């Protein structure tokens, strides 16, 4: 008799963004004349930078000719892309990361979800609340939690991110093995200082823990004092893995390209307490379960680092930041408390009530889609998230409708 993995039965009915998408589709079906403005899921709306599409086209042309055609590529990614990443995203900022520590993949969602496979099932997990649901759900699926009771899974160490701590959680009282951090934060848009990040790195060292640092939104940082990578902090190479993506800086949400950094000093412990390197284990997993990102997509990603690509991606992000600033300004004028909107594409707003009710009210009265904070965890109740990923005109229109409804 084939038995299912019962841990899947502990999951909430559907993935947050699938749930929202269904609600929006139902609303649109019932109100075909209403024009919906999506400020919900953090999906980009502007076209790929021209430098990327030109490189993409040229690589497709190479694939059309026997002499330049490529079959399977290296699972870890082509050297041309790994070298461009190491040099531009790390070495140029004083972070000591080499090309062979970069693993190119088809998404930070997959990588942040898959990484937990390397660790024992009794690993104690600490994650922020509110949190990007993938970190939590993949640990539930693996069986690292108990049941879902009163809005939380048993066995998880929740790091409350609240107004009181400015949405940057403090160190836990119970000692974890694996710590998920994400800055600029999804969903709150909060940022972390180098000193705060240093505290986490030292804590991980002292407690033989590992930090999984999701930096998918680093390109939105404009404040030069803020760290863009955890490797800008001393000692992080031994205790941190970092996740990055081309989705938000270069519009690759539909194109798919990301990468994970596993420094060669990064270790976890075996059953005897002996240090084991993580790099060869992740490499082994990657080679067994993944066959690499397509050649044209990697050429398109490489173009992000060309002279033209740097200008175009900077402008792309600047456009979304302009939207974020407009949302923040209008929300402030309306007298709502919020965080984010600078150095981040997300604005986390105190809803003055139930977050799903606020979501429904906003959709029904304005046709604007937000993300209810409760979908990100218990501490998200009472909040909603607005995303800056849309055209400036649509954001202006959305804020006009919101102002008319909320004043
Ligand atoms: C979000 O809206 O939180 C993001 O789009 C999620 C993701 O990047 O997968």
Coordinates of C-alpha atoms and ligand atoms in Angstrom, one line a residue:
X1 CA 0.0 0.0 0.0
X2 CA 1.4 3.3 -1.0
X3 CA 1.3 5.8 1.8
X4 CA 1.5 9.5 1.5
X5 CA 3.9 11.8 3.4
X6 CA 1.6 12.8 6.2
X7 CA 3.5 16.0 6.9
X8 CA 1.8 17.4 3.8
X9 CA -1.5 17.1 5.6
X10 CA -0.3 19.6 8.2
X11 CA 0.1 22.3 5.6
X12 CA -2.5 25.1 5.2
X13 CA -5.0 24.4 2.4
X14 CA -3.1 26.2 -0.3
X15 CA 0.0 28.3 -1.0
X16 CA -0.7 32.0 0.0
X17 CA -0.3 33.4 -3.5
X18 CA -2.5 30.7 -5.2
X19 CA -5.2 31.5 -2.6
X20 CA -5.0 35.2 -3.5
X21 CA -5.0 34.5 -7.2
X22 CA -8.2 32.4 -6.9
X23 CA -9.9 35.2 -4.9
X24 CA -8.9 37.7 -7.6
X25 CA -10.1 35.5 -10.4
X26 CA -13.5 35.0 -8.7
X27 CA -13.8 38.7 -8.2
X28 CA -13.0 39.4 -11.8
X29 CA -15.5 36.8 -13.0
X30 CA -18.2 38.4 -10.9
X31 CA -17.2 41.9 -11.9
X32 CA -15.9 41.7 -15.5
X33 CA -16.1 45.5 -15.9
X34 CA -13.9 46.3 -12.9
X35 CA -10.3 47.1 -13.8
X36 CA -8.0 45.3 -11.3
X37 CA -4.6 46.8 -10.2
X38 CA -2.3 44.2 -8.8
X39 CA -0.1 45.3 -6.0
X40 CA -0.2 41.9 -4.4
X41 CA 2.4 39.3 -5.4
X42 CA 5.9 40.7 -5.9
X43 CA 5.8 40.0 -9.6
X44 CA 7.6 42.4 -11.9
X45 CA 5.7 44.1 -14.8
X46 CA 8.3 45.8 -16.9
X47 CA 10.1 44.2 -19.8
X48 CA 13.6 42.6 -19.5
X49 CA 16.4 45.2 -19.9
X50 CA 17.4 45.5 -23.6
X51 CA 21.0 44.3 -22.8
X52 CA 19.5 41.0 -21.6
X53 CA 17.1 40.5 -24.5
X54 CA 19.9 41.2 -27.0
X55 CA 22.1 38.6 -25.3
X56 CA 19.2 36.2 -25.1
X57 CA 18.5 36.6 -28.8
X58 CA 22.2 36.1 -29.7
X59 CA 22.4 33.0 -27.6
X60 CA 19.3 31.5 -29.2
X61 CA 20.9 32.1 -32.6
X62 CA 24.0 30.2 -31.3
X63 CA 21.7 27.3 -30.4
X64 CA 20.4 27.3 -34.0
X65 CA 23.7 26.3 -35.5
X66 CA 25.5 23.0 -35.0
X67 CA 28.9 24.6 -34.6
X68 CA 27.8 26.8 -31.6
X69 CA 24.9 24.6 -30.3
X70 CA 25.2 23.6 -26.6
X71 CA 23.6 20.6 -24.9
X72 CA 23.8 20.0 -21.2
X73 CA 25.8 22.7 -19.5
X74 CA 27.6 22.6 -16.2
X75 CA 25.0 22.0 -13.4
X76 CA 26.5 24.8 -11.3
X77 CA 26.2 27.3 -14.1
X78 CA 28.6 28.4 -16.9
X79 CA 31.8 30.0 -15.8
X80 CA 31.1 33.2 -17.7
X81 CA 28.1 33.9 -15.4
X82 CA 29.6 32.6 -12.2
X83 CA 32.6 34.8 -12.7
X84 CA 30.5 37.9 -13.5
X85 CA 28.5 37.3 -10.4
X86 CA 31.5 36.8 -8.1
X87 CA 33.2 39.9 -9.4
X88 CA 30.3 42.3 -9.6
X89 CA 28.0 41.3 -6.7
X90 CA 30.7 40.4 -4.2
X91 CA 34.3 41.2 -4.9
X92 CA 33.5 44.8 -6.0
X93 CA 31.9 45.3 -2.6
X94 CA 34.8 43.8 -0.6
X95 CA 33.1 40.5 -0.1
X96 CA 35.4 37.6 -0.6
X97 CA 33.4 35.2 -2.8
X98 CA 34.8 33.2 -5.7
X99 CA 33.1 32.0 -8.8
X100 CA 33.2 28.3 -7.8
X101 CA 31.2 29.2 -4.7
X102 CA 28.3 30.3 -6.8
X103 CA 25.6 27.8 -7.8
X104 CA 23.3 29.1 -10.6
X105 CA 19.7 27.9 -10.5
X106 CA 16.2 28.5 -11.8
X107 CA 15.0 30.4 -8.7
X108 CA 15.6 31.5 -5.1
X109 CA 12.2 30.0 -4.2
X110 CA 13.5 26.6 -5.2
X111 CA 16.9 27.0 -3.6
X112 CA 15.5 28.4 -0.3
X113 CA 13.0 25.5 -0.3
X114 CA 15.5 22.8 -1.2
X115 CA 18.4 23.7 1.0
X116 CA 16.8 22.2 4.1
X117 CA 17.3 18.7 2.6
X118 CA 21.0 18.9 3.6
X119 CA 20.2 18.9 7.3
X120 CA 18.8 16.4 9.8
X121 CA 15.1 16.1 10.4
X122 CA 15.6 17.1 14.1
X123 CA 17.3 20.4 13.2
X124 CA 15.7 23.2 15.2
X125 CA 14.4 25.8 12.8
X126 CA 14.2 29.5 13.6
X127 CA 12.4 31.8 11.2
X128 CA 10.9 35.2 11.3
X129 CA 7.2 35.8 11.7
X130 CA 5.9 37.3 9.4
X131 CA 7.9 35.2 6.8
X132 CA 8.1 34.3 3.1
X133 CA 6.0 31.1 3.3
X134 CA 8.4 28.9 1.4
X135 CA 10.9 28.6 4.3
X136 CA 8.2 27.4 6.7
X137 CA 6.2 25.2 4.3
X138 CA 9.3 23.2 3.1
X139 CA 10.2 22.4 6.7
X140 CA 6.7 21.3 7.4
X141 CA 6.8 19.1 4.3
X142 CA 10.1 17.6 5.5
X143 CA 8.6 16.8 8.9
X144 CA 10.5 19.2 11.1
X145 CA 7.4 20.5 12.8
X146 CA 4.5 19.3 14.8
X147 CA 0.9 20.3 14.1
X148 CA -0.5 23.7 13.3
X149 CA -2.1 25.1 16.5
X150 CA -3.4 28.5 17.1
X151 CA -1.7 30.0 14.0
X152 CA 1.7 28.4 14.5
X153 CA 3.5 25.1 13.9
X154 CA 4.8 23.3 17.0
X155 CA 8.5 22.9 17.1
X156 CA 9.4 26.0 15.2
X157 CA 11.3 28.9 16.9
X158 CA 9.4 32.0 15.7
X159 CA 11.3 35.2 15.6
X160 CA 8.7 37.9 16.1
X161 CA 9.2 40.9 13.8
X162 CA 6.9 43.6 15.2
X163 CA 6.6 47.3 15.4
X164 CA 8.4 47.1 18.8
X165 CA 11.6 45.8 17.3
X166 CA 11.2 47.8 14.1
X167 CA 10.6 44.5 12.2
X168 CA 14.1 43.3 12.8
X169 CA 13.9 40.3 15.2
X170 CA 16.2 39.9 18.1
X171 CA 18.1 36.8 19.0
X172 CA 16.0 33.8 20.2
X173 CA 15.9 32.5 23.7
X174 CA 15.8 28.9 22.6
X175 CA 18.9 27.9 20.5
X176 CA 18.2 27.0 16.9
X177 CA 20.4 25.0 14.4
X178 CA 19.1 26.7 11.2
X179 CA 18.2 30.4 11.1
X180 CA 16.3 31.9 8.1
X181 CA 16.9 35.7 7.6
X182 CA 15.7 37.9 4.7
X183 CA 16.8 41.5 4.2
X184 CA 15.5 43.7 2.7
X185 CA 12.7 41.8 4.2
X186 CA 9.8 40.1 2.5
X187 CA 7.1 40.9 3.5
X188 CA 7.8 43.9 5.7
X189 CA 10.3 45.8 3.6
X190 CA 12.5 46.4 6.7
X191 CA 16.3 46.5 6.4
X192 CA 19.1 45.3 8.7
X193 CA 22.3 47.2 9.6
X194 CA 25.8 45.7 9.4
X195 CA 26.0 45.8 13.2
X196 CA 22.8 43.8 13.6
X197 CA 23.8 41.3 11.0
X198 CA 27.2 41.0 12.7
X199 CA 25.3 40.0 15.9
X200 CA 23.5 37.2 14.1
X201 CA 26.8 35.9 12.5
X202 CA 28.5 35.9 15.9
X203 CA 25.4 34.2 17.5
X204 CA 25.5 31.5 14.8
X205 CA 29.2 30.9 15.4
X206 CA 28.7 30.6 19.2
X207 CA 25.8 28.2 18.8
X208 CA 27.2 26.1 15.9
X209 CA 24.1 27.2 13.9
X210 CA 23.8 28.1 10.2
X211 CA 22.2 31.2 8.7
X212 CA 20.2 31.0 5.5
X213 CA 20.3 34.6 4.2
X214 CA 17.8 35.5 1.5
X215 CA 19.0 38.7 -0.3
X216 CA 16.6 38.5 -3.2
X217 CA 15.8 42.2 -2.8
X218 CA 19.3 43.6 -2.3
X219 CA 19.3 45.7 -5.5
X220 CA 16.6 47.9 -3.9
X221 CA 19.1 49.1 -1.3
X222 CA 20.1 52.7 -1.9
X223 CA 21.4 53.5 1.5
X224 CA 25.1 52.8 1.1
X225 CA 25.5 52.1 4.9
X226 CA 23.3 49.0 4.6
X227 CA 24.8 45.6 3.8
X228 CA 23.7 44.1 0.5
X229 CA 25.3 40.7 1.3
X230 CA 25.9 38.9 4.5
X231 CA 29.5 38.4 3.4
X232 CA 30.1 42.1 4.0
X233 CA 30.1 41.0 7.6
X234 CA 33.2 39.5 9.3
X235 CA 33.1 35.7 9.8
X236 CA 30.0 35.1 7.7
X237 CA 31.8 32.7 5.3
X238 CA 31.8 30.0 7.9
X239 CA 28.2 30.3 9.0
X240 CA 26.0 31.6 6.2
X241 CA 24.6 30.6 2.8
X242 CA 23.2 33.4 0.7
X243 CA 20.4 33.3 -1.9
X244 CA 20.1 35.8 -4.8
X245 CA 17.9 36.2 -7.8
X246 CA 17.7 38.0 -11.1
X247 CA 13.9 38.2 -10.7
X248 CA 13.5 41.5 -9.0
X249 CA 16.5 43.5 -10.3
X250 CA 16.3 42.4 -13.9
X251 CA 12.7 41.2 -14.3
X252 CA 13.5 37.5 -14.6
X253 CA 10.4 36.2 -12.7
X254 CA 9.2 34.5 -15.9
X255 CA 12.6 33.9 -17.4
X256 CA 14.0 32.1 -14.3
X257 CA 17.6 32.6 -13.1
X258 CA 19.0 32.9 -9.6
X259 CA 21.9 31.7 -7.6
X260 CA 23.0 30.4 -4.2
X261 CA 26.4 31.2 -2.6
X262 CA 27.9 28.4 -0.5
X263 CA 31.4 29.5 0.7
X264 CA 34.0 26.7 1.0
X265 CA 34.5 27.3 4.7
X266 CA 30.8 26.9 5.5
X267 CA 30.2 23.9 7.7
X268 CA 27.6 21.9 9.5
X269 CA 28.2 19.0 11.9
X270 CA 27.8 15.2 11.5
X271 CA 26.4 12.9 14.2
X272 CA 29.8 12.6 15.9
X273 CA 30.0 16.4 16.1
X274 CA 32.7 16.5 13.4
X275 CA 32.6 19.6 11.0
X276 CA 31.5 18.8 7.5
X277 CA 31.8 21.1 4.6
X278 CA 28.4 22.1 3.0
X279 CA 29.8 23.1 -0.4
X280 CA 30.4 19.5 -1.6
X281 CA 27.0 18.4 -0.3
X282 CA 25.1 21.1 -2.1
X283 CA 27.2 20.5 -5.2
X284 CA 26.2 16.8 -5.0
X285 CA 22.6 17.6 -4.6
X286 CA 22.6 20.1 -7.4
X287 CA 24.3 17.7 -9.8
X288 CA 21.9 14.9 -8.9
X289 CA 18.7 16.8 -9.1
X290 CA 19.3 19.7 -11.4
X291 CA 20.6 20.0 -15.0
X292 CA 21.4 23.6 -15.1
X293 CA 19.7 26.8 -16.3
X294 CA 19.4 27.1 -20.1
X295 CA 22.3 28.6 -22.0
X296 CA 20.3 31.6 -23.5
X297 CA 19.0 32.4 -20.0
X298 CA 22.5 32.4 -18.5
X299 CA 23.7 34.7 -21.3
X300 CA 20.8 37.0 -20.6
X301 CA 21.7 37.0 -16.9
X302 CA 25.4 37.7 -17.7
X303 CA 24.2 40.8 -19.6
X304 CA 23.0 42.3 -16.3
X305 CA 26.7 42.9 -15.6
X306 CA 27.5 44.6 -18.9
X307 CA 27.9 48.4 -18.9
X308 CA 24.5 48.8 -20.6
X309 CA 22.9 46.1 -18.4
X310 CA 24.1 47.9 -15.2
X311 CA 22.5 51.2 -16.3
X312 CA 19.3 49.5 -17.4
X313 CA 18.8 47.4 -14.3
X314 CA 19.5 50.4 -12.1
X315 CA 16.8 52.3 -14.0
X316 CA 14.4 49.4 -13.7
X317 CA 14.8 49.2 -9.9
X318 CA 14.7 53.0 -9.6
X319 CA 11.3 53.0 -11.3
X320 CA 9.9 50.5 -8.8
X321 CA 11.4 52.5 -6.0
X322 CA 9.7 55.6 -7.3
X323 CA 6.4 53.6 -7.0
X324 CA 7.3 52.5 -3.5
X325 CA 8.0 56.1 -2.5
X326 CA 4.6 57.2 -3.9
X327 CA 2.8 54.5 -2.0
X328 CA 4.6 55.3 1.2
X329 CA 3.8 59.0 0.8
X330 CA 0.1 58.5 0.2
X331 CA -0.2 55.9 3.0
X332 CA 1.5 58.3 5.3
X333 CA -0.9 61.1 4.3
X334 CA -3.8 58.8 5.1
X335 CA -2.5 58.4 8.6
X336 CA -1.7 54.7 8.5
X337 CA 1.5 53.4 10.2
X338 CA 3.9 51.6 7.8
X339 CA 7.4 50.3 7.3
X340 CA 9.4 49.8 4.1
X341 CA 9.0 51.6 0.8
X342 CA 12.6 52.8 0.9
X343 CA 15.4 50.3 0.1
X344 CA 12.6 47.9 -0.7
X345 CA 9.7 47.3 -3.1
X346 CA 7.4 46.4 -0.3
X347 CA 5.3 48.6 2.1
X348 CA 4.0 46.9 5.2
X349 CA 0.9 48.7 6.5
X350 CA -1.0 48.5 9.7
X351 CA -4.5 47.8 8.6
X352 CA -6.3 48.9 11.8
X353 CA -8.2 45.6 11.7
X354 CA -8.3 42.0 10.3
X355 CA -5.9 41.7 7.4
X356 CA -8.0 39.3 5.2
X357 CA -11.0 41.6 5.8
X358 CA -8.9 44.6 4.7
X359 CA -7.8 42.6 1.6
X360 CA -11.5 41.9 0.7
X361 CA -12.6 45.4 1.3
X362 CA -9.7 46.8 -0.8
X363 CA -10.4 44.4 -3.7
X364 CA -14.2 44.9 -3.6
X365 CA -14.2 48.7 -3.2
X366 CA -11.1 49.7 -5.2
X367 CA -10.1 46.7 -7.4
X368 CA -6.6 46.9 -5.9
X369 CA -5.0 43.7 -4.9
X370 CA -2.8 43.7 -1.8
X371 CA -1.4 40.8 0.2
X372 CA -3.0 40.2 3.6
X373 CA -0.3 40.1 6.3
X374 CA -1.9 37.1 8.1
X375 CA -0.8 35.0 5.2
X376 CA 2.8 35.5 6.2
X377 CA 2.3 34.4 9.9
X378 CA 0.6 35.2 13.1
X379 CA 2.6 38.5 13.6
X380 CA 1.3 39.6 10.2
X381 CA -2.3 39.7 11.4
X382 CA -3.5 43.3 11.4
X383 CA -1.2 44.2 8.5
X384 CA -1.3 44.2 4.7
X385 CA 1.5 44.4 2.2
X386 CA 1.5 46.6 -0.9
X387 CA 4.0 45.8 -3.6
X388 CA 5.6 48.5 -5.9
X389 CA 5.8 46.1 -8.9
X390 CA 3.6 47.8 -11.4
X391 CA 3.7 50.8 -13.8
X392 CA 3.8 54.3 -12.2
X393 CA 0.5 55.1 -13.8
X394 CA -1.2 52.1 -12.2
X395 CA 0.3 52.8 -8.8
X396 CA -1.0 56.4 -9.1
X397 CA -4.4 55.2 -10.1
X398 CA -4.4 52.6 -7.2
X399 CA -3.4 55.2 -4.7
X400 CA -6.1 57.5 -5.9
X401 CA -8.8 54.8 -5.5
X402 CA -7.4 53.9 -2.1
X403 CA -7.4 57.5 -1.0
X404 CA -11.0 58.0 -2.1
X405 CA -12.0 54.9 -0.2
X406 CA -10.0 55.3 3.0
X407 CA -10.4 59.0 3.8
Ligands
LIG1 C1 6.2 37.7 -3.0 O1 5.2 38.3 -3.5 O2 6.4 37.5 -1.8 C2 7.2 37.2 -4.0 O3 6.8 37.4 -5.3 C3 7.4 35.7 -3.8 C4 8.4 35.2 -4.7 O4 9.3 35.9 -5.1 O5 8.4 34.0 -4.9

